[in-house]
mmCIF file of C-alpha atoms and ligand atoms in Angstrom:
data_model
loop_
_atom_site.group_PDB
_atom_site.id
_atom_site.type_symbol
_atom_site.label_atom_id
_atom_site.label_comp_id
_atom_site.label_asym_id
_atom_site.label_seq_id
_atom_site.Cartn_x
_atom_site.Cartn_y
_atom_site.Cartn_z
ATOM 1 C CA UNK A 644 87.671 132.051 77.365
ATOM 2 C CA UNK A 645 86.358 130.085 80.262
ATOM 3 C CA UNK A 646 82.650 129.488 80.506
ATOM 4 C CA UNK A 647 81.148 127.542 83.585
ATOM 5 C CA UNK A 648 77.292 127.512 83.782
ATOM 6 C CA UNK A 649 76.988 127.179 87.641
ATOM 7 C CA UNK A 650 79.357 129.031 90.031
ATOM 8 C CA UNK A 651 80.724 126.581 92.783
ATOM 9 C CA UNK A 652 80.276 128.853 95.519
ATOM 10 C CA UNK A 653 77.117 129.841 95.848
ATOM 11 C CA UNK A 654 73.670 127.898 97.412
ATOM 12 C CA UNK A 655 72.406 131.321 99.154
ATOM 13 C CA UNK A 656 73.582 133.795 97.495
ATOM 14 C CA UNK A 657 74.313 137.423 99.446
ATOM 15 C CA UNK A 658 73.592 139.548 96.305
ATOM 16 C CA UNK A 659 72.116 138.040 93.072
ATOM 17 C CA UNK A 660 71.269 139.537 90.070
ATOM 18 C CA UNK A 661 68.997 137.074 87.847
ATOM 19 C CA UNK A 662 68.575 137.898 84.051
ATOM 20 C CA UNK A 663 69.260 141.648 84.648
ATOM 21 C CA UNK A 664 68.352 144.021 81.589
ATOM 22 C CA UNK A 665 69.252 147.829 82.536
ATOM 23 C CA UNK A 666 69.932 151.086 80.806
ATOM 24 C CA UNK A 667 70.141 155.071 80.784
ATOM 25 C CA UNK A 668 66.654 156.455 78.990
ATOM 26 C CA UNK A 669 66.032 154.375 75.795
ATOM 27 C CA UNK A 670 69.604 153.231 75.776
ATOM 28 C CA UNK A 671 69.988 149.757 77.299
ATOM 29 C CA UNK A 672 73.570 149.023 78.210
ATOM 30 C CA UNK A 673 72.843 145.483 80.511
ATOM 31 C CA UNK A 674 71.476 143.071 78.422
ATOM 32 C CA UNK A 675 70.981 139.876 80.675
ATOM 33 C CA UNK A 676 73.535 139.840 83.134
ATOM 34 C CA UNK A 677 73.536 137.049 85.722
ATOM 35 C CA UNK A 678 75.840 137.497 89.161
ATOM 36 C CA UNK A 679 76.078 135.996 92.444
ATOM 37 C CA UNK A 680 78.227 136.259 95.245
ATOM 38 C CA UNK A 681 78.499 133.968 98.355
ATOM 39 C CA UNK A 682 78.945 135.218 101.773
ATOM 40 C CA UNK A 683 82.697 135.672 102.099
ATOM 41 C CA UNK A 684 83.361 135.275 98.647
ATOM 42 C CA UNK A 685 85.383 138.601 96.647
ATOM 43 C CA UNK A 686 83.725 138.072 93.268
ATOM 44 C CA UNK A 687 86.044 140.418 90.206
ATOM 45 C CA UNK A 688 83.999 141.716 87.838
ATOM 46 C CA UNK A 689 86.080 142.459 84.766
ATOM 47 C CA UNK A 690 85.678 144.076 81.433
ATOM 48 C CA UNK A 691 86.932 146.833 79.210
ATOM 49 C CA UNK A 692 86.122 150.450 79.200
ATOM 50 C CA UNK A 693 81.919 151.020 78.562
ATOM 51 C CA UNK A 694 81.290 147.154 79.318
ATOM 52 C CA UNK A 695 78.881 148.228 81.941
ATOM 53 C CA UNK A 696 80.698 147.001 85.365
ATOM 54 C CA UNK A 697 79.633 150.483 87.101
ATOM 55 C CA UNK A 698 76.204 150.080 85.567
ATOM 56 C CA UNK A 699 76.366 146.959 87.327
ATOM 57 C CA UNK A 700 77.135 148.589 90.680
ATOM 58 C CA UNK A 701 74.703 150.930 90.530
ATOM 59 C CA UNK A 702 71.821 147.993 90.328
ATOM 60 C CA UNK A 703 73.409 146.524 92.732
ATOM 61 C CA UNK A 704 72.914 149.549 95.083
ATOM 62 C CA UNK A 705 69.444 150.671 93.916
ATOM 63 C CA UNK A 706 71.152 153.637 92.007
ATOM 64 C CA UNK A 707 69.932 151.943 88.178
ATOM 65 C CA UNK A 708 66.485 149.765 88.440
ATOM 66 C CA UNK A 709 66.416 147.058 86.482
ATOM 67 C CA UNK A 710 64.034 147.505 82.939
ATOM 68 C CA UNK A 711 63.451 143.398 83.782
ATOM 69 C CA UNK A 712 65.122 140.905 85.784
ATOM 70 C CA UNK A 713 65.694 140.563 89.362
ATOM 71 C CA UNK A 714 68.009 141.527 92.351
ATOM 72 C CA UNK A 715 68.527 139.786 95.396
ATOM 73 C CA UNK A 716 69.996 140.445 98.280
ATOM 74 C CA UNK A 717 70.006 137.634 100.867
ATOM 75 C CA UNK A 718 67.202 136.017 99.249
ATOM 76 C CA UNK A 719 65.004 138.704 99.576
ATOM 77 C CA UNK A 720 63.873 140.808 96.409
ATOM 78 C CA UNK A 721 65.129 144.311 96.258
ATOM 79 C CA UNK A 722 64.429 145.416 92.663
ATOM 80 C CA UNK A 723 63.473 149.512 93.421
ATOM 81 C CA UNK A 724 64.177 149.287 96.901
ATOM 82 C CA UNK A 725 65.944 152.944 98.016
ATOM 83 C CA UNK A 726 70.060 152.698 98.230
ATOM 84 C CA UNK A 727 69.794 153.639 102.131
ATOM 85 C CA UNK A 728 67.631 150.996 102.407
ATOM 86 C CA UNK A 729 70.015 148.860 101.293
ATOM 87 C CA UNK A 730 72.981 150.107 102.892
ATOM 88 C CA UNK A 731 71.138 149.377 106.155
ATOM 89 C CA UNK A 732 71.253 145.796 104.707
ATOM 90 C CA UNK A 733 75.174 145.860 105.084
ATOM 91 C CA UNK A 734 75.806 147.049 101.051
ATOM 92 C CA UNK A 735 78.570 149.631 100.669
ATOM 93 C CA UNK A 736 80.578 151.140 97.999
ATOM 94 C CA UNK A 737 83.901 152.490 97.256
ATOM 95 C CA UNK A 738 82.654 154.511 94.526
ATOM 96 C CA UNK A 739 84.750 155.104 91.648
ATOM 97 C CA UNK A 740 86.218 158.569 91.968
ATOM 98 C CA UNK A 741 86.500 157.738 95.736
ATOM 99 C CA UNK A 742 83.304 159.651 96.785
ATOM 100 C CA UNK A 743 85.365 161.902 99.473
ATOM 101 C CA UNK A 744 84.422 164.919 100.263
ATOM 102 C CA UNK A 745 87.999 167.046 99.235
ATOM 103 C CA UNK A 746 86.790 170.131 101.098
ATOM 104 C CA UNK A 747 86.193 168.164 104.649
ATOM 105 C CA UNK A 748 89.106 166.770 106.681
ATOM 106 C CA UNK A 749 90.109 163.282 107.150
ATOM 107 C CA UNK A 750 88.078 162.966 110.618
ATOM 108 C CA UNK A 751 84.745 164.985 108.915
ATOM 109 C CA UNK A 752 84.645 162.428 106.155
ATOM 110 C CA UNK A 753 84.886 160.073 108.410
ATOM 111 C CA UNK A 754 82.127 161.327 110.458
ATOM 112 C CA UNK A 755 79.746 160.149 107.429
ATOM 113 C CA UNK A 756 80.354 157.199 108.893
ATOM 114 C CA UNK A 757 78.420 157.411 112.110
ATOM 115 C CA UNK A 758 75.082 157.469 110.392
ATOM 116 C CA UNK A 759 75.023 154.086 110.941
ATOM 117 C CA UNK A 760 75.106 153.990 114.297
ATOM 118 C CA UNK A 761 78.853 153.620 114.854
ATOM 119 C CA UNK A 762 80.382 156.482 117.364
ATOM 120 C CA UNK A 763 83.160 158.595 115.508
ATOM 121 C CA UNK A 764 85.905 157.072 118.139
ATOM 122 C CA UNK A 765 85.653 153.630 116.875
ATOM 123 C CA UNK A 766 85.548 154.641 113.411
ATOM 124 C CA UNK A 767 88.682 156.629 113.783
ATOM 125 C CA UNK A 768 90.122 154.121 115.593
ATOM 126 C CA UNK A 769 89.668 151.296 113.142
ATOM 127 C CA UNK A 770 90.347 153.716 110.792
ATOM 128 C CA UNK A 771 93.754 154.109 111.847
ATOM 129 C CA UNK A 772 94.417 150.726 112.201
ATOM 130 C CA UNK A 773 93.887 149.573 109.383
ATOM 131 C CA UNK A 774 95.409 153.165 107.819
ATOM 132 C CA UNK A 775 98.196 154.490 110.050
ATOM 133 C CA UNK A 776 98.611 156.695 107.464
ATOM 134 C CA UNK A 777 95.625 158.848 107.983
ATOM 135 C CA UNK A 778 95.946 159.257 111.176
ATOM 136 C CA UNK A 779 98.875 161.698 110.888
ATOM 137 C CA UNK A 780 96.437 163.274 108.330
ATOM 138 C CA UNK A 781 93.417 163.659 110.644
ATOM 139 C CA UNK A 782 92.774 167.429 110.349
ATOM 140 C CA UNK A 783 94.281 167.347 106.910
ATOM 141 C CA UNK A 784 91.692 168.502 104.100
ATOM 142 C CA UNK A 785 91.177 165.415 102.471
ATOM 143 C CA UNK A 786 91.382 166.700 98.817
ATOM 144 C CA UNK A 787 95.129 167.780 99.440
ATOM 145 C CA UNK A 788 96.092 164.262 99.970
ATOM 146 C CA UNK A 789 97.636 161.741 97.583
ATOM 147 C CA UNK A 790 95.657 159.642 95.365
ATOM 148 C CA UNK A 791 96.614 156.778 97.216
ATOM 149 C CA UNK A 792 95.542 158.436 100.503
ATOM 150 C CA UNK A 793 91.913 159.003 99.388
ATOM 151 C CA UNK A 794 91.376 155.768 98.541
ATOM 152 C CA UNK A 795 92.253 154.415 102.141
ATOM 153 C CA UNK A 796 89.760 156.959 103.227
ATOM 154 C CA UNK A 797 87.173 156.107 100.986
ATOM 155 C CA UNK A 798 87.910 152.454 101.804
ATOM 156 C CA UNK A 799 88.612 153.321 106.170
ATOM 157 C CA UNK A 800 84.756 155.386 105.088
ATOM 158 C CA UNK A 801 83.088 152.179 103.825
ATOM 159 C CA UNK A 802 84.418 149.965 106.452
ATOM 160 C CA UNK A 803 83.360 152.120 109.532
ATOM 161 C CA UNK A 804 79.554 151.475 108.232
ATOM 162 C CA UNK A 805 80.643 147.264 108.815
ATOM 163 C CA UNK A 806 79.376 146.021 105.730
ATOM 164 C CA UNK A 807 78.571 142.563 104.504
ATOM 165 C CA UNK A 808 79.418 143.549 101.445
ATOM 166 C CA UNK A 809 81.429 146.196 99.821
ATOM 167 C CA UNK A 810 81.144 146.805 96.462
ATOM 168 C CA UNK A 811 84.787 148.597 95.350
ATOM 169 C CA UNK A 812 84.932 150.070 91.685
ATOM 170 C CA UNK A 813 88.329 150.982 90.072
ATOM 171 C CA UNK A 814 90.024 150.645 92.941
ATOM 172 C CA UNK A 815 93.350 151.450 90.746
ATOM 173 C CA UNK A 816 92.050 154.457 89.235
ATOM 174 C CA UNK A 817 94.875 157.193 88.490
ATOM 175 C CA UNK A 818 97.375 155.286 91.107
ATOM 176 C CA UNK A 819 101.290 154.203 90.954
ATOM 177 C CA UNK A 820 101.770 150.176 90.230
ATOM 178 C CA UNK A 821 102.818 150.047 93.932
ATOM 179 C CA UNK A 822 100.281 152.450 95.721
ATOM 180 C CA UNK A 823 97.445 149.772 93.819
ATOM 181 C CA UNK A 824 99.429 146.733 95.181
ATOM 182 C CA UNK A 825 98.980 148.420 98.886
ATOM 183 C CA UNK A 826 95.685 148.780 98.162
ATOM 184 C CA UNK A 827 94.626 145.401 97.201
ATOM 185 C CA UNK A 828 96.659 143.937 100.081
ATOM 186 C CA UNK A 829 94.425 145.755 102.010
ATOM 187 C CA UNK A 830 91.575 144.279 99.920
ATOM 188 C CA UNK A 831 92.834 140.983 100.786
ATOM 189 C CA UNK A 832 92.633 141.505 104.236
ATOM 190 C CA UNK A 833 89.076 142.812 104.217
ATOM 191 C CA UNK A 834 87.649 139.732 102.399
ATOM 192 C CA UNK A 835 90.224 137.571 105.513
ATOM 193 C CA UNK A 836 88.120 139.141 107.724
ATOM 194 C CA UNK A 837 84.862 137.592 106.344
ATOM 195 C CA UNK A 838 83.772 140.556 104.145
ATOM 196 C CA UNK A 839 81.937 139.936 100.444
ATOM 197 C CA UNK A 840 83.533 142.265 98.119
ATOM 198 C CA UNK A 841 82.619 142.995 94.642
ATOM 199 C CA UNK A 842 85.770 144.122 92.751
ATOM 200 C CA UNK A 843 85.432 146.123 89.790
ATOM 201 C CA UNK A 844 88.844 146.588 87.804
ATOM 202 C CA UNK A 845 89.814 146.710 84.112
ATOM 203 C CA UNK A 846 93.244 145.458 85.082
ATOM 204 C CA UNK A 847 92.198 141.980 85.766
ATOM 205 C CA UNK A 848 95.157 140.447 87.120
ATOM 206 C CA UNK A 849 95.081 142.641 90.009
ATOM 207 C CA UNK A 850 91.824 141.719 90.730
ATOM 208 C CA UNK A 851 92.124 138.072 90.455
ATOM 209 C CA UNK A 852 95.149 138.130 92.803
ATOM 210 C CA UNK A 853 92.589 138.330 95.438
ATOM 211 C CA UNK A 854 89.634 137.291 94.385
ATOM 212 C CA UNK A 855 88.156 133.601 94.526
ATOM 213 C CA UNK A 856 86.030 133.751 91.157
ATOM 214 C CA UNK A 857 85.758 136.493 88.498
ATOM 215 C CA UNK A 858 83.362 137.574 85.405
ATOM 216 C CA UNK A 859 83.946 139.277 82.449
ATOM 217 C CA UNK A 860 81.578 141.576 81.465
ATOM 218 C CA UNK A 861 81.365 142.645 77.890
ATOM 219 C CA UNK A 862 79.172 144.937 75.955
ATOM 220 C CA UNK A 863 76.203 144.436 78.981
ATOM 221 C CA UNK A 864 76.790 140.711 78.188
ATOM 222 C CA UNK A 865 78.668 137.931 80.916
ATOM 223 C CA UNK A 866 81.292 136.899 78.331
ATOM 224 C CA UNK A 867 83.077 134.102 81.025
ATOM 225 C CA UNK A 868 83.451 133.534 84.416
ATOM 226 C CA UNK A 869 85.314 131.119 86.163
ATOM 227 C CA UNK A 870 88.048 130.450 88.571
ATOM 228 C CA UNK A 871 91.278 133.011 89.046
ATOM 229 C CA UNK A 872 93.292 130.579 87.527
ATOM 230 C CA UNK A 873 91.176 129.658 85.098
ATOM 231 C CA UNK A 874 90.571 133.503 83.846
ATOM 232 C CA UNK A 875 94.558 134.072 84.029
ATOM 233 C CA UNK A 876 94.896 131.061 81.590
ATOM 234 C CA UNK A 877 92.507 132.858 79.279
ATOM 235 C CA UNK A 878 94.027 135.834 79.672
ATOM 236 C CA UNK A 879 97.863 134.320 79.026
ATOM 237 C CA UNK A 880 96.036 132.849 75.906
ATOM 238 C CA UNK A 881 94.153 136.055 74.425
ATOM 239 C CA UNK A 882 97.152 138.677 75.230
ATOM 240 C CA UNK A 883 100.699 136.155 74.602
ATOM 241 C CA UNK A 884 99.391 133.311 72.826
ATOM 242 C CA UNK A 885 100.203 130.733 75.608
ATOM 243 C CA UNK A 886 98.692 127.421 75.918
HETATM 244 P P1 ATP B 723 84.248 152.298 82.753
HETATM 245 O O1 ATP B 723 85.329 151.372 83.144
HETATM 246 O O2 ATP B 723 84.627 153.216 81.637
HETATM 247 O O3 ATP B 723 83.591 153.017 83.906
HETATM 248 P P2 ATP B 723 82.112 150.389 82.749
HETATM 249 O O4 ATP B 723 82.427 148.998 82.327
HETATM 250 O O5 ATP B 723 82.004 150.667 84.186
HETATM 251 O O6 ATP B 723 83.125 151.382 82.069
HETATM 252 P P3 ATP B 723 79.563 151.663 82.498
HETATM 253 O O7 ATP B 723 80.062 152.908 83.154
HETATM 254 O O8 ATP B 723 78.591 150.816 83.213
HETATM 255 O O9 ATP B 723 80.778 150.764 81.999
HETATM 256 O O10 ATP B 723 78.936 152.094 81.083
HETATM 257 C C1 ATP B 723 78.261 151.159 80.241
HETATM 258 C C2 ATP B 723 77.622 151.936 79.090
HETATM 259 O O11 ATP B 723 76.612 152.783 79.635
HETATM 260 C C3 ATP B 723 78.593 152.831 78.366
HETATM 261 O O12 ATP B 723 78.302 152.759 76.988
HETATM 262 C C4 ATP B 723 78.286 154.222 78.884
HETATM 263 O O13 ATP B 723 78.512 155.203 77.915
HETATM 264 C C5 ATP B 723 76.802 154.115 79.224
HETATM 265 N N1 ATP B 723 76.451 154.996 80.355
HETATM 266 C C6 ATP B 723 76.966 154.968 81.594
HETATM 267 N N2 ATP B 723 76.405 155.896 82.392
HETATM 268 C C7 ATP B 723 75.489 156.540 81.612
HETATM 269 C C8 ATP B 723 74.566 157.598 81.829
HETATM 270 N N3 ATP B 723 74.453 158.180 83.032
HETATM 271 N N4 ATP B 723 73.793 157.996 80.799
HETATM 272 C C9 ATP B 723 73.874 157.400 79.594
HETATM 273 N N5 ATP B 723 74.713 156.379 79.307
HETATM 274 C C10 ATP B 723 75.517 155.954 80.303
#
């Protein structure tokens, strides 16, 4: 596969991890892991089932603290620092799962949203916008929606709180080819509008459709990184054998 020492993108880095070693109790699952991501930049982080992307995430947010290493975020060190804390620095998450709240309708889970600040109207009404789905579903209980459907709230959810980045993890959990296609149009969009995203897929062509540089993550280990193009050459190589 691709390997390419030093990103192009990146002189000041929005989130950084440096040399990151992370695990559960005595079992360490990061061993090392480097990452960056450049303002405006949607970074994929790829990798098989267990390679520790969502271990990633959860450093990332404050949910995992590092054993050694270091996060940054903006330049400024956040190893330990609370995950409120550092959603009030602009970091959000589409969690895998979606993180809805099935019992609460569409508007009540989007009510989470105001915490930062944001009035419920304007959320709803970017909401809505961007989803003119939901909008018929307002007072619908959002666990009797589609699959589909709770991932545009989850994703409307995230994007009411404005992040600078938004950290999105299995995006295409449990969804139809074309409801995931929808979904990472949408993704496109968001990182159009000058949004950092961290993707977090196992079915890395999807990812890479929209991202502008991608890493794959295996065993707690960076395995390659490079360019989309670059990773979908690898990728023709490992799985048909084309050169
Ligand atoms: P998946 O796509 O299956 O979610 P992943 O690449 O996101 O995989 P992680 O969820 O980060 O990988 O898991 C990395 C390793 O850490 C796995 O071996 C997993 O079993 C282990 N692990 C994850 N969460 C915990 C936990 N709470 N306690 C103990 N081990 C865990």
């Amino acid at each position: 596969m691709v390997s390419v020492s030093e990103p192009w993108y990146v002189h000041e880095p929005l989130l950084e991890l440096k040399n990151v070693f992370a695990g559960y109790g005595q079992i360490e699952v990061l061993h090392g892991v480097d990452l960056r991501i450049g303002a405006g930049q949607a970074v994929a982080l790829l990798g098989a089932n267990g390679a520790g992307k969502t271990s990633v995430l959860r450093v990332a947010t404050g949910l995992l603290e590092p054993t050694s290493g270091c996060v940054h975020i903006a330049g400024r060190h956040v190893n330990g620092v609370a995950t409120d804390e550092l959603a009030r620095l602009g970091i959000c998450t589409v969690p895998e799962g979606r993180g809805i709240f099935p019992n609460l309708t569409v508007a009540d889970n989007l009510r989470m949203g105001t915490y930062s600040g944001i009035s419920l109207e304007e959320i709803e009404q970017s909401a809505y916008e961007r989803f003119p789905k939901l909008a018929a579903r307002r007072n619908q209980q959002a666990g009797t929606m589609s699959g589909g459907e709770q991932q545009m709230l989850s994703l409307a959810r995230a994007l009411a709180t404005r992040p600078v980045l938004l950290l999105v993890d299995e995006l295409s959990m449990g969804l139809a080819p074309i409801i995931v296609d929808q979904l990472f149009e949408e993704v496109a969009r968001i990182v159009n509008e000058g949004t950092s995203v961290l993707i977090i897929e196992q079915f890395a062509r999807k990812a890479l459709q929209v991202a502008t540089w991608g890493i794959v993550l295996n065993n707690g280990v960076v395995e390659a990184q490079g360019s989309p193009d670059e990773l979908n050459q690898a990728l023709d190589v490992a799985y048909l054998g084309k050169r």
